[in-house]
Amino acid sequence: MSLINNRNEESTPEFEVISGGKEDVRSSFADRAEEETEIDLIDLAWALLDKIHYIVLCFLIGAVIMNAYSYFLVRPTYKSTAKMYVVSASKNSVVDLDALNIGTSLTADYEQLMLSYPVLEQVINKLNLDMDSDTLAKMITLENPTDTRILNINVVSTDPKNARDIANTLMDVSVDYLPKTMSTNAPNVAQKAKLADHKDGPSYTKYTIIGALAGAFLYCMYLVVKYLMDDTIHTADDMEKYFDIVPLAVIPDVEELASEKQQKKGKLEKGFSK
């Protein structure tokens, strides 16, 4: 009897009992997922493609929202431009080579000094503007085209008349004030600013494209985060992938079984009717 008992004990397989049910499986999966550093890009791509219709919808919604925002809430702006020629005629109104060279070097100095607060304060006082010099400086852009001694004074404002007056006044003040400060000859006025006849901004196309891309991008980011945070076992392949365990059986979904029965029933009824 002792031999039989020993044989039975030796032949009896040992089984590991897993307790805790669903919660233990989830915690074990979470531990395994933390160890995994690679992301299955193919699965992620399929997850995004599965929601492509929602991505397109968010793309369109973002475009409509930003287009409406730019049209109804963003005030249109207007730009006026005045031009100065930073070379003074000398020697019987003849511009010589020395004057051209001096004009080239002075252009960069003018760009800096024209936006200094002494000059801007004079513009504010002459036009009685309700703003400080820092606010006024943000409205002004100075441009020096390559290989020229021309200085463009661009002023952008929501009021076209205000933009024109600021550009012309800034040029007049600079022509009078800066040569005295720099001990140089006064530059020549090349072009007075005129009243803008069309809007400079906003760009409705730019706002629409930004809104469309932002809408699609935010929804894609939501899907990616949802994919990375999902620790649910969906298929038998997931069980084998994360736990190296091949399931013996799979319990089918009740809804899928019901739909399959309905399809089979419909096919049988069509067959009998024929």
PDB file of N, CA and C in Angstrom, residues 261-271:
ATOM      1  N   LYS A 261     -26.884  34.690 -34.318  1.00  0.00           N
ATOM      2  CA  LYS A 261     -28.135  33.926 -34.421  1.00  0.00           C
ATOM      3  C   LYS A 261     -29.140  34.640 -35.324  1.00  0.00           C
ATOM      4  N   GLN A 262     -29.218  35.954 -35.188  1.00  0.00           N
ATOM      5  CA  GLN A 262     -30.134  36.711 -36.026  1.00  0.00           C
ATOM      6  C   GLN A 262     -29.744  36.605 -37.498  1.00  0.00           C
ATOM      7  N   GLN A 263     -28.429  36.662 -37.771  1.00  0.00           N
ATOM      8  CA  GLN A 263     -27.980  36.527 -39.153  1.00  0.00           C
ATOM      9  C   GLN A 263     -28.300  35.145 -39.713  1.00  0.00           C
ATOM     10  N   LYS A 264     -28.047  34.086 -38.910  1.00  0.00           N
ATOM     11  CA  LYS A 264     -28.353  32.731 -39.370  1.00  0.00           C
ATOM     12  C   LYS A 264     -29.851  32.542 -39.581  1.00  0.00           C
ATOM     13  N   LYS A 265     -30.623  33.111 -38.653  1.00  0.00           N
ATOM     14  CA  LYS A 265     -32.073  32.999 -38.779  1.00  0.00           C
ATOM     15  C   LYS A 265     -32.564  33.685 -40.050  1.00  0.00           C
ATOM     16  N   GLY A 266     -31.971  34.858 -40.353  1.00  0.00           N
ATOM     17  CA  GLY A 266     -32.363  35.575 -41.555  1.00  0.00           C
ATOM     18  C   GLY A 266     -32.008  34.798 -42.808  1.00  0.00           C
ATOM     19  N   LYS A 267     -30.830  34.149 -42.813  1.00  0.00           N
ATOM     20  CA  LYS A 267     -30.443  33.362 -43.964  1.00  0.00           C
ATOM     21  C   LYS A 267     -31.369  32.154 -44.156  1.00  0.00           C
ATOM     22  N   LEU A 268     -31.744  31.495 -43.043  1.00  0.00           N
ATOM     23  CA  LEU A 268     -32.662  30.357 -43.139  1.00  0.00           C
ATOM     24  C   LEU A 268     -34.029  30.767 -43.667  1.00  0.00           C
ATOM     25  N   GLU A 269     -34.533  31.888 -43.197  1.00  0.00           N
ATOM     26  CA  GLU A 269     -35.820  32.354 -43.661  1.00  0.00           C
ATOM     27  C   GLU A 269     -35.793  32.689 -45.138  1.00  0.00           C
ATOM     28  N   LYS A 270     -34.668  33.288 -45.613  1.00  0.00           N
ATOM     29  CA  LYS A 270     -34.540  33.549 -47.051  1.00  0.00           C
ATOM     30  C   LYS A 270     -34.493  32.272 -47.854  1.00  0.00           C
ATOM     31  N   GLY A 271     -33.801  31.241 -47.271  1.00  0.00           N
ATOM     32  CA  GLY A 271     -33.706  29.970 -47.974  1.00  0.00           C
ATOM     33  C   GLY A 271     -35.051  29.281 -48.083  1.00  0.00           C
TER      34      GLY A 271
END
